[in-house]
PDB file of C-alpha atoms and ligand atoms in Angstrom:
ATOM      1  CA  MET A 326      76.874 164.098 119.789  1.00  0.00           C
ATOM      2  CA  ASN A 327      77.725 163.993 123.470  1.00  0.00           C
ATOM      3  CA  GLU A 328      81.450 164.159 123.030  1.00  0.00           C
ATOM      4  CA  VAL A 329      83.279 167.346 122.353  1.00  0.00           C
ATOM      5  CA  ILE A 330      84.659 167.227 118.838  1.00  0.00           C
ATOM      6  CA  ASN A 331      88.307 168.050 118.556  1.00  0.00           C
ATOM      7  CA  LYS A 332      90.022 169.578 115.573  1.00  0.00           C
ATOM      8  CA  GLU A 333      92.728 166.938 115.174  1.00  0.00           C
ATOM      9  CA  GLN A 334      90.059 164.288 114.924  1.00  0.00           C
ATOM     10  CA  VAL A 335      88.147 166.295 112.329  1.00  0.00           C
ATOM     11  CA  LEU A 336      91.315 166.820 110.266  1.00  0.00           C
ATOM     12  CA  ASP A 337      91.955 163.110 110.477  1.00  0.00           C
ATOM     13  CA  TRP A 338      88.461 162.370 109.160  1.00  0.00           C
ATOM     14  CA  LEU A 339      88.812 164.963 106.435  1.00  0.00           C
ATOM     15  CA  ASP A 340      91.932 163.163 105.251  1.00  0.00           C
ATOM     16  CA  GLU A 341      89.481 160.550 103.928  1.00  0.00           C
ATOM     17  CA  VAL A 342      88.101 163.032 101.405  1.00  0.00           C
ATOM     18  CA  LYS A 343      90.094 162.525  98.233  1.00  0.00           C
ATOM     19  CA  ASP A 344      90.305 164.545  95.076  1.00  0.00           C
ATOM     20  CA  PRO A 345      87.674 163.034  92.752  1.00  0.00           C
ATOM     21  CA  GLU A 346      90.061 163.129  89.792  1.00  0.00           C
ATOM     22  CA  ILE A 347      93.151 161.954  91.655  1.00  0.00           C
ATOM     23  CA  PRO A 348      91.858 159.565  94.316  1.00  0.00           C
ATOM     24  CA  VAL A 349      95.258 159.175  95.988  1.00  0.00           C
ATOM     25  CA  ILE A 350      95.452 162.707  97.332  1.00  0.00           C
ATOM     26  CA  SER A 351      93.252 164.127 100.064  1.00  0.00           C
ATOM     27  CA  LEU A 352      91.811 167.617 100.047  1.00  0.00           C
ATOM     28  CA  ILE A 353      93.957 168.299 103.109  1.00  0.00           C
ATOM     29  CA  ASP A 354      97.159 167.354 101.278  1.00  0.00           C
ATOM     30  CA  LEU A 355      96.012 169.262  98.224  1.00  0.00           C
ATOM     31  CA  GLY A 356      95.780 172.378 100.375  1.00  0.00           C
ATOM     32  CA  VAL A 357      92.132 172.835  99.421  1.00  0.00           C
ATOM     33  CA  ILE A 358      90.846 172.710 102.991  1.00  0.00           C
ATOM     34  CA  THR A 359      92.164 175.922 104.457  1.00  0.00           C
ATOM     35  CA  ASN A 360      90.460 176.132 107.826  1.00  0.00           C
ATOM     36  CA  VAL A 361      88.465 174.063 110.263  1.00  0.00           C
ATOM     37  CA  ASP A 362      86.585 175.732 113.074  1.00  0.00           C
ATOM     38  CA  ILE A 363      84.663 173.993 115.806  1.00  0.00           C
ATOM     39  CA  THR A 364      82.248 176.001 117.905  1.00  0.00           C
ATOM     40  CA  ASP A 365      79.565 174.427 120.084  1.00  0.00           C
ATOM     41  CA  ASN A 366      79.926 171.121 118.240  1.00  0.00           C
ATOM     42  CA  LYS A 367      79.320 172.807 114.912  1.00  0.00           C
ATOM     43  CA  VAL A 368      82.077 172.137 112.416  1.00  0.00           C
ATOM     44  CA  THR A 369      82.800 174.801 109.840  1.00  0.00           C
ATOM     45  CA  VAL A 370      85.154 173.880 107.012  1.00  0.00           C
ATOM     46  CA  ASP A 371      86.628 176.443 104.632  1.00  0.00           C
ATOM     47  CA  MET A 372      87.696 175.291 101.199  1.00  0.00           C
ATOM     48  CA  THR A 373      89.535 177.179  98.483  1.00  0.00           C
ATOM     49  CA  PRO A 374      89.022 175.945  94.938  1.00  0.00           C
ATOM     50  CA  THR A 375      92.096 174.900  93.005  1.00  0.00           C
ATOM     51  CA  PHE A 376      91.874 175.459  89.297  1.00  0.00           C
ATOM     52  CA  VAL A 377      89.157 177.709  88.042  1.00  0.00           C
ATOM     53  CA  GLY A 378      87.052 175.442  85.909  1.00  0.00           C
ATOM     54  CA  CYS A 379      87.726 172.314  87.908  1.00  0.00           C
ATOM     55  CA  PRO A 380      84.073 171.308  88.012  1.00  0.00           C
ATOM     56  CA  ALA A 381      84.471 169.078  91.031  1.00  0.00           C
ATOM     57  CA  MET A 382      84.024 171.669  93.749  1.00  0.00           C
ATOM     58  CA  ASP A 383      80.368 170.940  94.529  1.00  0.00           C
ATOM     59  CA  TYR A 384      81.155 167.264  94.571  1.00  0.00           C
ATOM     60  CA  MET A 385      84.043 167.782  97.020  1.00  0.00           C
ATOM     61  CA  LYS A 386      81.867 169.971  99.200  1.00  0.00           C
ATOM     62  CA  GLN A 387      79.262 167.222  99.449  1.00  0.00           C
ATOM     63  CA  ASP A 388      81.995 164.684 100.147  1.00  0.00           C
ATOM     64  CA  VAL A 389      83.201 166.717 103.125  1.00  0.00           C
ATOM     65  CA  VAL A 390      79.669 166.822 104.526  1.00  0.00           C
ATOM     66  CA  ASP A 391      79.177 163.088 103.904  1.00  0.00           C
ATOM     67  CA  VAL A 392      82.413 162.031 105.592  1.00  0.00           C
ATOM     68  CA  LEU A 393      81.784 164.157 108.679  1.00  0.00           C
ATOM     69  CA  THR A 394      78.174 162.985 108.885  1.00  0.00           C
ATOM     70  CA  LYS A 395      79.393 159.405 108.698  1.00  0.00           C
ATOM     71  CA  HIS A 396      81.532 160.090 111.763  1.00  0.00           C
ATOM     72  CA  GLY A 397      78.563 161.436 113.662  1.00  0.00           C
ATOM     73  CA  VAL A 398      79.002 165.160 113.132  1.00  0.00           C
ATOM     74  CA  ASP A 399      75.520 166.367 112.360  1.00  0.00           C
ATOM     75  CA  ASN A 400      76.145 170.083 112.244  1.00  0.00           C
ATOM     76  CA  VAL A 401      78.467 170.832 109.338  1.00  0.00           C
ATOM     77  CA  GLU A 402      78.894 173.949 107.303  1.00  0.00           C
ATOM     78  CA  VAL A 403      81.214 174.123 104.307  1.00  0.00           C
ATOM     79  CA  ASN A 404      82.225 177.500 102.973  1.00  0.00           C
ATOM     80  CA  ILE A 405      83.920 178.063  99.680  1.00  0.00           C
ATOM     81  CA  SER A 406      86.408 180.784 100.444  1.00  0.00           C
ATOM     82  CA  PHE A 407      88.281 182.967  98.005  1.00  0.00           C
ATOM     83  CA  LYS A 408      90.045 184.966 100.708  1.00  0.00           C
ATOM     84  CA  GLU A 409      93.391 183.601  99.745  1.00  0.00           C
ATOM     85  CA  SER A 410      93.782 182.084  96.317  1.00  0.00           C
ATOM     86  CA  TRP A 411      95.046 178.551  95.993  1.00  0.00           C
ATOM     87  CA  ASN A 412      98.358 177.765  94.373  1.00  0.00           C
ATOM     88  CA  SER A 413     100.178 174.511  93.872  1.00  0.00           C
ATOM     89  CA  ASN A 414     102.780 175.337  96.559  1.00  0.00           C
ATOM     90  CA  LYS A 415     100.036 174.525  99.053  1.00  0.00           C
ATOM     91  CA  ILE A 416     100.247 170.836  98.206  1.00  0.00           C
ATOM     92  CA  THR A 417     101.939 169.112 101.140  1.00  0.00           C
ATOM     93  CA  ASP A 418     105.029 166.907 100.828  1.00  0.00           C
ATOM     94  CA  LYS A 419     102.834 163.903 101.568  1.00  0.00           C
ATOM     95  CA  GLY A 420     100.553 165.044  98.757  1.00  0.00           C
ATOM     96  CA  ARG A 421     103.461 165.444  96.346  1.00  0.00           C
ATOM     97  CA  LYS A 422     104.623 161.945  97.103  1.00  0.00           C
ATOM     98  CA  ALA A 423     101.099 160.601  96.547  1.00  0.00           C
ATOM     99  CA  LEU A 424     100.951 162.304  93.146  1.00  0.00           C
ATOM    100  CA  HIS A 425     104.333 160.872  92.225  1.00  0.00           C
ATOM    101  CA  ASP A 426     103.317 157.360  93.290  1.00  0.00           C
ATOM    102  CA  PHE A 427     100.163 157.770  91.214  1.00  0.00           C
ATOM    103  CA  GLY A 428     102.414 158.418  88.184  1.00  0.00           C
ATOM    104  CA  LEU A 429     101.736 162.126  88.025  1.00  0.00           C
ATOM    105  CA  ALA A 430     104.658 164.511  88.195  1.00  0.00           C
ATOM    106  CA  PRO A 431     104.020 166.803  91.163  1.00  0.00           C
ATOM    107  CA  PRO A 432     104.100 170.513  90.455  1.00  0.00           C
ATOM    108  CA  PRO A 433     107.455 172.060  91.312  1.00  0.00           C
ATOM    109  CA  LYS A 434     107.473 174.578  94.143  1.00  0.00           C
ATOM    110  CA  HIS A 435     107.894 178.013  92.697  1.00  0.00           C
ATOM    111  CA  ASN A 436     107.940 181.628  93.757  1.00  0.00           C
ATOM    112  CA  LEU A 437     104.515 182.316  92.283  1.00  0.00           C
ATOM    113  CA  GLN A 438     105.832 183.018  88.824  1.00  0.00           C
ATOM    114  CA  VAL A 439     104.938 180.196  86.532  1.00  0.00           C
ATOM    115  CA  ASP A 440     106.653 180.608  83.208  1.00  0.00           C
ATOM    116  CA  ILE A 441     107.263 178.176  80.417  1.00  0.00           C
ATOM    117  CA  ASP A 442     110.594 177.015  81.923  1.00  0.00           C
ATOM    118  CA  ILE A 443     108.819 175.474  84.858  1.00  0.00           C
ATOM    119  CA  LEU A 444     106.604 173.454  82.534  1.00  0.00           C
ATOM    120  CA  GLU A 445     109.569 172.195  80.514  1.00  0.00           C
ATOM    121  CA  HIS A 446     112.016 169.587  81.800  1.00  0.00           C
ATOM    122  CA  VAL A 447     109.648 168.256  84.412  1.00  0.00           C
ATOM    123  CA  GLU A 448     111.129 165.292  86.252  1.00  0.00           C
ATOM    124  CA  CYS A 449     109.787 162.041  84.802  1.00  0.00           C
ATOM    125  CA  PRO A 450     107.847 160.097  87.455  1.00  0.00           C
ATOM    126  CA  ASN A 451     108.882 156.811  85.809  1.00  0.00           C
ATOM    127  CA  CYS A 452     112.654 157.116  85.642  1.00  0.00           C
ATOM    128  CA  GLY A 453     113.508 160.412  87.331  1.00  0.00           C
ATOM    129  CA  SER A 454     115.117 161.922  84.239  1.00  0.00           C
ATOM    130  CA  ASP A 455     114.571 165.579  83.449  1.00  0.00           C
ATOM    131  CA  ASN A 456     115.250 164.948  79.800  1.00  0.00           C
ATOM    132  CA  THR A 457     111.586 165.565  79.089  1.00  0.00           C
ATOM    133  CA  ILE A 458     109.547 167.795  76.862  1.00  0.00           C
ATOM    134  CA  LEU A 459     106.182 169.435  77.254  1.00  0.00           C
ATOM    135  CA  LYS A 460     103.774 167.972  74.704  1.00  0.00           C
ATOM    136  CA  THR A 461     100.781 170.072  75.567  1.00  0.00           C
ATOM    137  CA  PRO A 462      99.796 172.216  78.523  1.00  0.00           C
ATOM    138  CA  PHE A 463      96.241 170.981  78.042  1.00  0.00           C
ATOM    139  CA  GLY A 464      95.859 167.488  79.445  1.00  0.00           C
ATOM    140  CA  PRO A 465      92.710 165.427  80.020  1.00  0.00           C
ATOM    141  CA  THR A 466      91.625 167.815  82.774  1.00  0.00           C
ATOM    142  CA  ALA A 467      92.251 171.475  83.492  1.00  0.00           C
ATOM    143  CA  CYS A 468      94.740 170.484  86.147  1.00  0.00           C
ATOM    144  CA  ARG A 469      97.131 168.438  84.059  1.00  0.00           C
ATOM    145  CA  SER A 470      99.672 168.868  81.299  1.00  0.00           C
ATOM    146  CA  ILE A 471     101.167 166.121  79.132  1.00  0.00           C
ATOM    147  CA  HIS A 472     104.900 165.457  78.846  1.00  0.00           C
ATOM    148  CA  HIS A 473     107.141 163.008  77.091  1.00  0.00           C
ATOM    149  CA  CYS A 474     110.337 161.555  78.544  1.00  0.00           C
ATOM    150  CA  ASP A 475     113.213 161.183  76.083  1.00  0.00           C
ATOM    151  CA  SER A 476     115.058 158.843  78.449  1.00  0.00           C
ATOM    152  CA  CYS A 477     112.480 156.110  79.018  1.00  0.00           C
ATOM    153  CA  HIS A 478     110.120 157.137  76.204  1.00  0.00           C
ATOM    154  CA  GLU A 479     107.110 157.227  78.451  1.00  0.00           C
ATOM    155  CA  THR A 480     104.433 159.836  78.153  1.00  0.00           C
ATOM    156  CA  PHE A 481     103.345 161.177  81.508  1.00  0.00           C
ATOM    157  CA  GLU A 482     101.164 163.845  83.014  1.00  0.00           C
ATOM    158  CA  GLN A 483     102.005 166.570  85.419  1.00  0.00           C
ATOM    159  CA  PHE A 484      99.746 168.176  87.952  1.00  0.00           C
ATOM    160  CA  LYS A 485     100.241 171.683  86.654  1.00  0.00           C
ATOM    161  CA  PRO A 486     101.945 174.281  88.796  1.00  0.00           C
ATOM    162  CA  LEU A 487      99.814 177.309  89.504  1.00  0.00           C
TER     163      LEU A 487
HETATM  164 ZN1   ZN B1329     111.411 158.688  81.999  1.00  0.00          ZN
END
């Protein structure tokens, strides 16, 4: 590359990397990409895994490399960082809206204490009612729980708060 790579541009490109299980939300909006450093045209990306046991981390890592390579960045390093653990408060407002539009209840913001109350009475993404019950905290993936809405009688999933 002859041009100097700038960080805003890299962040913009990285917005193309979506969560493999929820293809409407980018790793940026998920709060998974925690740092981007550019030194001498080498791009270093730090990522923090979300749920322990989400098996998609290697896949996401490769996706980051692929997207940047596609845009002509040939020197990419991706580090998986555990310096600061991920929690669902890191999901951006744009990300929350994307989850909602996808039909998944976004995780409520919380003060890092997730108790059963926060899993109950989740707002229904279909009708907005909070007259809902938790069916099971174990959805189709480690990241989701299943709920039922007593107002519109839909069953829906929530991206679990963590
Ligand atoms: Zn409903």
